[in-house]
mmCIF file of C-alpha atoms in Angstrom:
data_model
loop_
_atom_site.group_PDB
_atom_site.id
_atom_site.type_symbol
_atom_site.label_atom_id
_atom_site.label_comp_id
_atom_site.label_asym_id
_atom_site.label_seq_id
_atom_site.Cartn_x
_atom_site.Cartn_y
_atom_site.Cartn_z
ATOM 1 C CA MET A 213 -4.246 -14.076 9.021
ATOM 2 C CA LYS A 214 -3.270 -12.326 6.305
ATOM 3 C CA ALA A 215 -5.466 -9.711 7.826
ATOM 4 C CA SER A 216 -4.009 -9.771 11.184
ATOM 5 C CA THR A 217 -0.255 -9.362 10.217
ATOM 6 C CA ILE A 218 -1.373 -6.476 8.582
ATOM 7 C CA HIS A 219 -3.282 -4.985 11.710
ATOM 8 C CA LEU A 220 0.552 -6.308 13.511
ATOM 9 C CA SER A 221 2.891 -4.803 11.497
ATOM 10 C CA VAL A 222 0.748 -1.601 10.851
ATOM 11 C CA PRO A 223 -0.941 -0.687 13.911
ATOM 12 C CA GLY A 224 -0.146 -2.857 16.124
ATOM 13 C CA GLU A 225 -3.142 -3.969 16.941
ATOM 14 C CA PHE A 226 -5.866 -5.837 16.602
ATOM 15 C CA TRP A 227 -9.714 -7.739 17.369
ATOM 16 C CA LEU A 228 -10.684 -10.674 17.131
ATOM 17 C CA VAL A 229 -14.342 -11.041 16.376
ATOM 18 C CA GLY A 230 -16.716 -14.059 17.204
ATOM 19 C CA GLU A 231 -20.629 -13.674 16.571
ATOM 20 C CA ALA A 232 -22.775 -16.913 16.701
ATOM 21 C CA PRO A 233 -25.851 -15.477 14.344
ATOM 22 C CA GLU A 234 -29.015 -14.469 16.057
ATOM 23 C CA VAL A 235 -32.595 -14.812 14.070
ATOM 24 C CA GLY A 236 -35.232 -12.646 15.338
ATOM 25 C CA ALA A 237 -35.574 -13.751 19.259
ATOM 26 C CA VAL A 238 -33.659 -17.135 18.915
ATOM 27 C CA MET A 239 -29.803 -17.602 18.969
ATOM 28 C CA TRP A 240 -28.913 -20.147 16.042
ATOM 29 C CA THR A 241 -26.137 -21.928 17.271
ATOM 30 C CA GLY A 242 -24.586 -23.452 13.706
ATOM 31 C CA THR A 243 -21.868 -21.418 11.688
ATOM 32 C CA GLU A 244 -19.903 -18.806 14.370
ATOM 33 C CA THR A 245 -18.203 -15.642 12.011
ATOM 34 C CA TRP A 246 -15.135 -14.463 12.697
ATOM 35 C CA THR A 247 -13.529 -11.109 11.572
ATOM 36 C CA VAL A 248 -10.587 -9.340 13.056
ATOM 37 C CA LYS A 249 -11.389 -5.542 13.151
ATOM 38 C CA SER A 250 -9.121 -2.765 13.354
ATOM 39 C CA ALA A 251 -9.525 -0.679 16.263
ATOM 40 C CA ASP A 252 -11.373 2.963 14.579
ATOM 41 C CA GLU A 253 -13.077 -0.636 13.980
ATOM 42 C CA LEU A 254 -14.461 -1.659 18.032
ATOM 43 C CA ARG A 255 -15.627 0.014 20.684
ATOM 44 C CA VAL A 256 -17.270 0.273 23.370
ATOM 45 C CA SER A 257 -20.130 1.344 23.501
ATOM 46 C CA PRO A 258 -21.507 4.451 24.956
ATOM 47 C CA ARG A 259 -25.212 3.560 26.084
ATOM 48 C CA LYS A 260 -23.499 0.659 27.956
ATOM 49 C CA SER A 261 -25.806 -0.107 31.028
ATOM 50 C CA GLY A 262 -23.925 -2.582 34.092
ATOM 51 C CA PRO A 263 -21.212 -3.701 34.429
ATOM 52 C CA ALA A 264 -20.436 -5.466 31.212
ATOM 53 C CA ALA A 265 -19.009 -3.803 28.158
ATOM 54 C CA VAL A 266 -21.311 -3.576 25.630
ATOM 55 C CA TYR A 267 -19.395 -3.246 22.284
ATOM 56 C CA GLN A 268 -20.077 -2.196 19.216
ATOM 57 C CA VAL A 269 -18.539 -2.697 15.342
ATOM 58 C CA ARG A 270 -18.782 -0.078 12.663
ATOM 59 C CA GLU A 271 -20.239 -1.369 9.227
ATOM 60 C CA GLY A 272 -20.855 2.673 7.783
ATOM 61 C CA ASP A 273 -19.439 5.994 7.030
ATOM 62 C CA LYS A 274 -21.576 7.260 8.695
ATOM 63 C CA ASN A 275 -21.018 8.339 12.536
ATOM 64 C CA THR A 276 -24.008 6.433 13.199
ATOM 65 C CA ASP A 277 -23.249 2.994 11.848
ATOM 66 C CA TRP A 278 -22.601 1.107 14.233
ATOM 67 C CA ARG A 279 -23.972 -2.359 15.270
ATOM 68 C CA ASP A 280 -24.208 -3.542 19.138
ATOM 69 C CA LEU A 281 -22.890 -7.217 19.260
ATOM 70 C CA SER A 282 -23.797 -9.111 21.145
ATOM 71 C CA PRO A 283 -23.284 -10.600 24.673
ATOM 72 C CA ASP A 284 -22.346 -14.200 23.652
ATOM 73 C CA SER A 285 -19.702 -12.390 20.916
ATOM 74 C CA LEU A 286 -16.233 -12.799 21.768
ATOM 75 C CA VAL A 287 -14.162 -10.262 21.392
ATOM 76 C CA VAL A 288 -10.372 -10.622 22.273
ATOM 77 C CA ARG A 289 -7.494 -7.994 21.999
ATOM 78 C CA CYS A 290 -4.188 -9.081 20.203
ATOM 79 C CA TRP A 291 -1.035 -6.607 20.603
ATOM 80 C CA SER A 292 1.956 -6.383 19.929
ATOM 81 C CA PRO A 293 3.317 -4.624 23.901
ATOM 82 C CA HIS A 294 5.182 -0.960 23.634
ATOM 83 C CA PRO A 295 8.387 -1.486 24.806
ATOM 84 C CA ARG A 296 7.541 1.223 27.582
ATOM 85 C CA TRP A 297 3.718 1.197 27.626
ATOM 86 C CA SER A 298 2.767 -2.128 27.585
ATOM 87 C CA TRP A 299 -0.855 -1.495 27.474
ATOM 88 C CA LYS A 300 -0.275 0.701 24.072
ATOM 89 C CA ALA A 301 0.438 -1.332 21.117
ATOM 90 C CA ASP A 302 4.033 -1.262 19.007
ATOM 91 C CA SER A 303 4.996 -1.653 15.229
ATOM 92 C CA PRO A 304 7.941 -2.046 13.166
ATOM 93 C CA THR A 305 6.140 0.236 10.879
ATOM 94 C CA ARG A 306 6.716 2.678 14.309
ATOM 95 C CA HIS A 307 9.846 2.617 13.459
ATOM 96 C CA ALA A 308 9.582 3.212 9.625
ATOM 97 C CA MET A 309 7.607 6.243 10.627
ATOM 98 C CA PRO A 310 10.084 8.419 9.329
ATOM 99 C CA ALA A 311 11.718 7.077 5.769
ATOM 100 C CA LEU A 312 7.978 6.764 4.954
ATOM 101 C CA PHE A 313 7.514 11.025 5.427
ATOM 102 C CA GLU A 314 9.978 11.228 3.427
ATOM 103 C CA LEU A 315 9.318 7.797 0.965
ATOM 104 C CA ASP A 316 5.557 10.090 0.719
ATOM 105 C CA MET A 317 6.714 13.551 0.393
ATOM 106 C CA ILE A 318 9.260 12.363 -2.275
ATOM 107 C CA ASN A 319 6.902 11.282 -4.684
ATOM 108 C CA LYS A 320 4.399 14.003 -4.588
ATOM 109 C CA ARG A 321 7.319 15.853 -5.921
ATOM 110 C CA ILE A 322 7.516 13.790 -8.613
ATOM 111 C CA VAL A 323 3.450 13.558 -8.588
ATOM 112 C CA ALA A 324 3.890 17.825 -8.683
ATOM 113 C CA THR A 325 6.241 17.617 -11.529
ATOM 114 C CA ILE A 326 4.331 14.595 -14.065
ATOM 115 C CA MET A 327 1.871 17.270 -13.786
ATOM 116 C CA SER A 328 3.261 20.298 -14.151
ATOM 117 C CA ARG A 329 4.315 18.677 -17.366
ATOM 118 C CA LEU A 330 0.776 18.118 -18.425
ATOM 119 C CA ALA A 331 -0.694 20.845 -17.564
ATOM 120 C CA SER A 332 1.649 23.588 -19.166
ATOM 121 C CA ASN A 333 3.680 22.121 -22.053
ATOM 122 C CA GLY A 334 5.323 25.244 -22.617
ATOM 123 C CA ILE A 335 4.772 29.208 -24.292
ATOM 124 C CA LEU A 336 4.658 29.044 -28.693
ATOM 125 C CA LEU A 337 5.728 32.346 -30.098
ATOM 126 C CA TYR A 338 5.069 32.594 -33.041
ATOM 127 C CA ALA A 339 5.485 36.072 -35.819
ATOM 128 C CA ARG A 340 1.663 36.945 -36.558
ATOM 129 C CA THR A 341 2.392 39.144 -39.308
ATOM 130 C CA ARG A 342 3.982 36.126 -40.312
ATOM 131 C CA LEU A 343 2.918 33.044 -40.105
ATOM 132 C CA SER A 344 -0.981 32.472 -41.135
ATOM 133 C CA VAL A 345 -3.644 30.643 -41.844
ATOM 134 C CA PRO A 346 -6.914 30.626 -43.796
ATOM 135 C CA ASN A 347 -9.902 32.453 -43.676
ATOM 136 C CA ARG A 348 -12.513 30.404 -41.907
ATOM 137 C CA ALA A 349 -15.457 29.463 -42.773
ATOM 138 C CA ASN A 350 -17.282 31.113 -40.425
ATOM 139 C CA PRO A 351 -15.214 33.741 -38.534
ATOM 140 C CA THR A 352 -16.576 35.107 -34.699
ATOM 141 C CA GLU A 353 -15.141 37.302 -32.734
ATOM 142 C CA ALA A 354 -13.126 34.752 -30.773
ATOM 143 C CA ASP A 355 -11.299 34.916 -33.849
ATOM 144 C CA VAL A 356 -8.945 37.519 -33.359
ATOM 145 C CA ASP A 357 -6.072 35.755 -34.285
ATOM 146 C CA PRO A 358 -6.511 32.550 -36.600
ATOM 147 C CA PHE A 359 -3.259 31.414 -36.040
ATOM 148 C CA ALA A 360 -4.314 30.956 -31.717
ATOM 149 C CA THR A 361 -7.007 30.684 -32.748
ATOM 150 C CA VAL A 362 -6.208 26.162 -34.499
ATOM 151 C CA LEU A 363 -3.544 25.697 -32.214
ATOM 152 C CA VAL A 364 -6.009 25.651 -29.222
ATOM 153 C CA GLU A 365 -8.927 23.871 -31.056
ATOM 154 C CA VAL A 366 -6.028 21.806 -31.963
ATOM 155 C CA ALA A 367 -5.232 21.424 -28.461
ATOM 156 C CA THR A 368 -8.457 21.463 -26.427
ATOM 157 C CA ARG A 369 -9.177 18.120 -28.630
ATOM 158 C CA GLY A 370 -5.345 17.226 -27.256
ATOM 159 C CA ILE A 371 -7.416 17.472 -24.155
ATOM 160 C CA ALA A 372 -10.446 15.981 -24.142
ATOM 161 C CA ASP A 373 -8.223 12.566 -25.242
ATOM 162 C CA PRO A 374 -4.516 12.628 -23.344
ATOM 163 C CA THR A 375 -2.933 9.902 -25.276
ATOM 164 C CA SER A 376 -3.806 12.100 -28.711
ATOM 165 C CA PRO A 377 0.396 13.819 -29.283
ATOM 166 C CA GLU A 378 -2.648 16.859 -29.397
ATOM 167 C CA ALA A 379 -1.495 16.663 -25.897
ATOM 168 C CA THR A 380 1.193 18.209 -26.287
ATOM 169 C CA ILE A 381 0.551 21.512 -28.189
ATOM 170 C CA PRO A 382 1.640 23.865 -26.591
ATOM 171 C CA ILE A 383 -0.705 28.184 -25.330
ATOM 172 C CA PRO A 384 0.127 29.727 -28.329
ATOM 173 C CA ILE A 385 1.331 33.658 -28.341
ATOM 174 C CA GLY A 386 2.189 35.799 -31.477
ATOM 175 C CA TYR A 387 4.359 38.731 -31.146
ATOM 176 C CA GLN A 388 5.192 41.157 -33.160
ATOM 177 C CA ILE A 389 8.576 40.569 -35.458
ATOM 178 C CA ASP A 390 9.765 43.501 -37.900
ATOM 179 C CA ASP A 391 8.797 43.437 -41.506
ATOM 180 C CA LEU A 392 12.427 42.631 -43.061
ATOM 181 C CA LYS A 393 14.809 40.805 -45.594
ATOM 182 C CA ASP A 394 16.020 38.040 -44.164
ATOM 183 C CA VAL A 395 14.889 36.480 -41.003
ATOM 184 C CA ASP A 396 16.482 34.218 -39.328
ATOM 185 C CA PRO A 397 13.592 31.169 -39.759
ATOM 186 C CA LYS A 398 14.066 30.307 -36.714
ATOM 187 C CA ALA A 399 12.821 33.646 -35.054
ATOM 188 C CA LEU A 400 9.303 33.424 -36.449
ATOM 189 C CA MET A 401 8.289 29.976 -34.381
ATOM 190 C CA GLN A 402 10.273 29.443 -31.102
ATOM 191 C CA VAL A 403 8.901 27.277 -28.007
ATOM 192 C CA ILE A 404 9.708 28.245 -24.488
ATOM 193 C CA ARG A 405 9.838 25.611 -21.384
ATOM 194 C CA MET A 406 7.802 26.238 -18.853
ATOM 195 C CA ASP A 407 8.407 22.651 -16.593
ATOM 196 C CA ASN A 408 11.385 20.825 -14.569
ATOM 197 C CA ASP A 409 12.976 16.793 -15.505
ATOM 198 C CA VAL A 410 12.392 14.815 -12.428
ATOM 199 C CA SER A 411 15.224 15.191 -10.838
ATOM 200 C CA PRO A 412 18.184 12.198 -11.111
ATOM 201 C CA GLN A 413 18.825 13.076 -7.420
ATOM 202 C CA LEU A 414 14.986 13.023 -6.498
ATOM 203 C CA LEU A 415 14.987 9.504 -7.690
ATOM 204 C CA GLU A 416 17.798 8.371 -5.674
ATOM 205 C CA GLN A 417 16.266 9.889 -2.840
ATOM 206 C CA ARG A 418 13.330 7.826 -3.064
ATOM 207 C CA ASP A 419 15.407 4.677 -3.681
ATOM 208 C CA SER A 420 17.672 5.836 -0.210
ATOM 209 C CA ALA A 421 14.397 5.795 1.056
ATOM 210 C CA VAL A 422 13.083 2.683 -0.181
ATOM 211 C CA ARG A 423 15.974 0.689 1.699
ATOM 212 C CA ARG A 424 15.270 2.660 5.182
ATOM 213 C CA VAL A 425 11.443 1.444 4.762
ATOM 214 C CA ALA A 426 12.491 -1.792 3.857
ATOM 215 C CA THR A 427 15.944 -2.270 6.100
ATOM 216 C CA SER A 428 12.702 -0.863 9.090
ATOM 217 C CA LEU A 429 10.270 -3.699 8.300
ATOM 218 C CA ASP A 430 10.639 -7.540 9.778
ATOM 219 C CA ILE A 431 10.073 -8.915 6.608
ATOM 220 C CA PRO A 432 13.830 -9.713 3.845
ATOM 221 C CA ALA A 433 15.147 -6.625 2.509
ATOM 222 C CA GLU A 434 15.421 -8.073 -0.412
ATOM 223 C CA ILE A 435 11.565 -9.097 -1.151
ATOM 224 C CA VAL A 436 10.391 -5.323 -0.585
ATOM 225 C CA LEU A 437 13.533 -3.899 -2.662
ATOM 226 C CA GLY A 438 13.282 -7.186 -5.088
ATOM 227 C CA MET A 439 17.240 -7.923 -4.489
ATOM 228 C CA GLY A 440 19.421 -11.501 -5.000
ATOM 229 C CA ASP A 441 17.303 -14.108 -6.284
ATOM 230 C CA SER A 442 14.122 -13.258 -4.276
ATOM 231 C CA ASN A 443 11.294 -11.254 -7.277
ATOM 232 C CA HIS A 444 7.979 -11.018 -7.430
ATOM 233 C CA TRP A 445 8.080 -14.713 -8.634
ATOM 234 C CA THR A 446 10.658 -16.484 -6.186
ATOM 235 C CA ALA A 447 9.448 -13.987 -3.555
ATOM 236 C CA TRP A 448 6.383 -16.014 -2.136
ATOM 237 C CA GLN A 449 8.928 -18.875 -0.649
ATOM 238 C CA LEU A 450 11.670 -17.572 2.032
ATOM 239 C CA GLU A 451 14.180 -19.785 3.590
ATOM 240 C CA GLU A 452 13.855 -21.794 7.499
ATOM 241 C CA SER A 453 16.491 -18.989 8.802
ATOM 242 C CA ALA A 454 14.147 -15.410 6.944
ATOM 243 C CA ILE A 455 11.172 -17.457 8.389
ATOM 244 C CA LYS A 456 12.373 -18.125 12.289
ATOM 245 C CA LEU A 457 13.400 -14.253 11.744
ATOM 246 C CA HIS A 458 10.163 -12.896 10.064
ATOM 247 C CA VAL A 459 7.616 -14.922 10.032
ATOM 248 C CA SER A 460 7.901 -17.229 13.188
ATOM 249 C CA PRO A 461 7.619 -14.113 15.813
ATOM 250 C CA LEU A 462 4.469 -12.441 14.371
ATOM 251 C CA ALA A 463 2.733 -16.413 14.200
ATOM 252 C CA GLU A 464 3.552 -17.184 16.701
ATOM 253 C CA LEU A 465 1.981 -13.483 18.631
ATOM 254 C CA ILE A 466 -1.572 -14.854 16.900
ATOM 255 C CA CYS A 467 -1.012 -17.628 18.140
ATOM 256 C CA GLY A 468 -0.930 -17.268 21.326
ATOM 257 C CA CYS A 469 -3.962 -14.290 21.413
ATOM 258 C CA LEU A 470 -6.121 -16.986 20.008
ATOM 259 C CA THR A 471 -4.301 -19.882 22.334
ATOM 260 C CA THR A 472 -5.425 -16.924 25.583
ATOM 261 C CA GLY A 473 -7.934 -15.499 24.225
ATOM 262 C CA TYR A 474 -10.190 -18.008 22.669
ATOM 263 C CA LEU A 475 -8.768 -21.659 22.767
ATOM 264 C CA THR A 476 -8.581 -22.313 26.256
ATOM 265 C CA PRO A 477 -11.459 -20.497 27.822
ATOM 266 C CA ALA A 478 -13.534 -22.634 25.108
ATOM 267 C CA LEU A 479 -12.519 -25.631 26.909
ATOM 268 C CA ASP A 480 -12.481 -24.278 30.208
ATOM 269 C CA ALA A 481 -16.534 -23.628 29.442
ATOM 270 C CA ALA A 482 -16.581 -27.248 27.440
ATOM 271 C CA GLY A 483 -15.350 -28.233 30.569
ATOM 272 C CA GLU A 484 -11.834 -30.355 28.530
ATOM 273 C CA ASP A 485 -9.097 -30.631 29.663
ATOM 274 C CA THR A 486 -6.984 -28.181 28.837
ATOM 275 C CA THR A 487 -3.203 -30.572 29.140
ATOM 276 C CA GLY A 488 -2.349 -32.373 26.687
ATOM 277 C CA PRO A 489 -1.055 -35.902 26.254
ATOM 278 C CA GLY A 490 2.355 -35.282 26.871
ATOM 279 C CA GLY A 491 1.437 -32.526 30.303
ATOM 280 C CA GLY A 492 1.854 -29.935 28.036
ATOM 281 C CA GLN A 493 -0.817 -27.259 27.169
ATOM 282 C CA ILE A 494 -2.887 -27.614 24.743
ATOM 283 C CA ILE A 495 -2.125 -24.579 21.831
ATOM 284 C CA VAL A 496 -2.401 -23.946 18.830
ATOM 285 C CA TRP A 497 0.135 -23.992 16.270
ATOM 286 C CA TYR A 498 0.887 -23.133 13.029
ATOM 287 C CA ASP A 499 2.805 -25.444 9.885
ATOM 288 C CA PRO A 500 4.755 -22.931 7.554
ATOM 289 C CA SER A 501 5.559 -25.233 6.121
ATOM 290 C CA GLU A 502 3.922 -24.678 2.624
ATOM 291 C CA ILE A 503 6.484 -21.359 2.338
ATOM 292 C CA THR A 504 9.192 -23.132 3.427
ATOM 293 C CA ALA A 505 12.086 -23.601 1.070
ATOM 294 C CA ARG A 506 13.879 -26.149 2.025
ATOM 295 C CA PRO A 507 17.765 -27.178 1.378
ATOM 296 C CA ASP A 508 18.870 -29.668 -1.618
ATOM 297 C CA GLN A 509 20.156 -32.115 -0.036
ATOM 298 C CA SER A 510 20.516 -33.909 -3.135
ATOM 299 C CA ALA A 511 24.076 -33.640 -3.482
ATOM 300 C CA ASN A 512 24.892 -34.330 -0.124
ATOM 301 C CA ALA A 513 22.902 -37.227 -0.214
ATOM 302 C CA VAL A 514 24.443 -38.840 -2.816
ATOM 303 C CA ALA A 515 27.602 -38.500 -1.778
ATOM 304 C CA GLY A 516 26.675 -40.907 1.299
ATOM 305 C CA TYR A 517 24.625 -43.270 -0.883
ATOM 306 C CA ASP A 518 28.031 -43.942 -2.921
ATOM 307 C CA ARG A 519 30.220 -44.152 0.332
ATOM 308 C CA LEU A 520 28.274 -46.746 1.159
ATOM 309 C CA GLU A 521 26.165 -44.739 5.166
ATOM 310 C CA VAL A 522 23.054 -43.675 2.871
ATOM 311 C CA SER A 523 20.550 -46.883 2.467
ATOM 312 C CA GLY A 524 18.788 -47.047 -1.582
ATOM 313 C CA ARG A 525 15.887 -46.023 0.193
ATOM 314 C CA ALA A 526 16.325 -43.097 1.845
#
């Protein structure tokens, strides 16, 4: 049910594949394997022979990782038809694509801004003739400016450990300052920032895109936004109205596919009657009781008991 819901909510279709395991040339009639496959994992074999379609499932990253399904396998397509082209699949995510594209671009911009802050902590200007460090024990040709060398070494250690304060060292650049007696100490060392903070407008645009996505999907917007009485603790339990509006249509679509693609053909193949005791068709159905939050009627029950309209047993 989880895999089916994901596929119906995003691409709008999935393939239900039922297989009976084979041992050599003998078919084992033991446990069957039922899996949900995407449209990218299932195809008709390009080398099929005869009128019957031979299906293949993909089981690896290579283009050659396709496995033929047994002729006894059952392949059922379940999809939400497009309102204009009924042979195409439709989904709530299709209607949310503009908002999702905008959200993706905003997130990439925020990540790029954060990465730029990590990659460049600015430039540190310092007076080359006024600031110095003790002579190094083993000077090399790279030690043209000992002060810059020390800072680069500190920054190198910061890169090795990004959580270290050394990771915030800016790039040192020495410059010549006139040999004056009264020099502002601030002029001896200055930091020039080259990065930009994350714009508040960008964060507002992201929140707006998230709200647009929440209102486009077939789930209560409060679950996506975490608003009202619905949070990450109570989101799994929905009111009955939300079940009828958002869960039932998807569950009924899955049940209809299972009834048409599996149950009815299986009953016919077994010689069983597809008519139920009440005269209707035997179908697959669902039970949402475990995720339904029943309204609290205790106050009404107490009031009815006080008015002698409800028995103590009730």
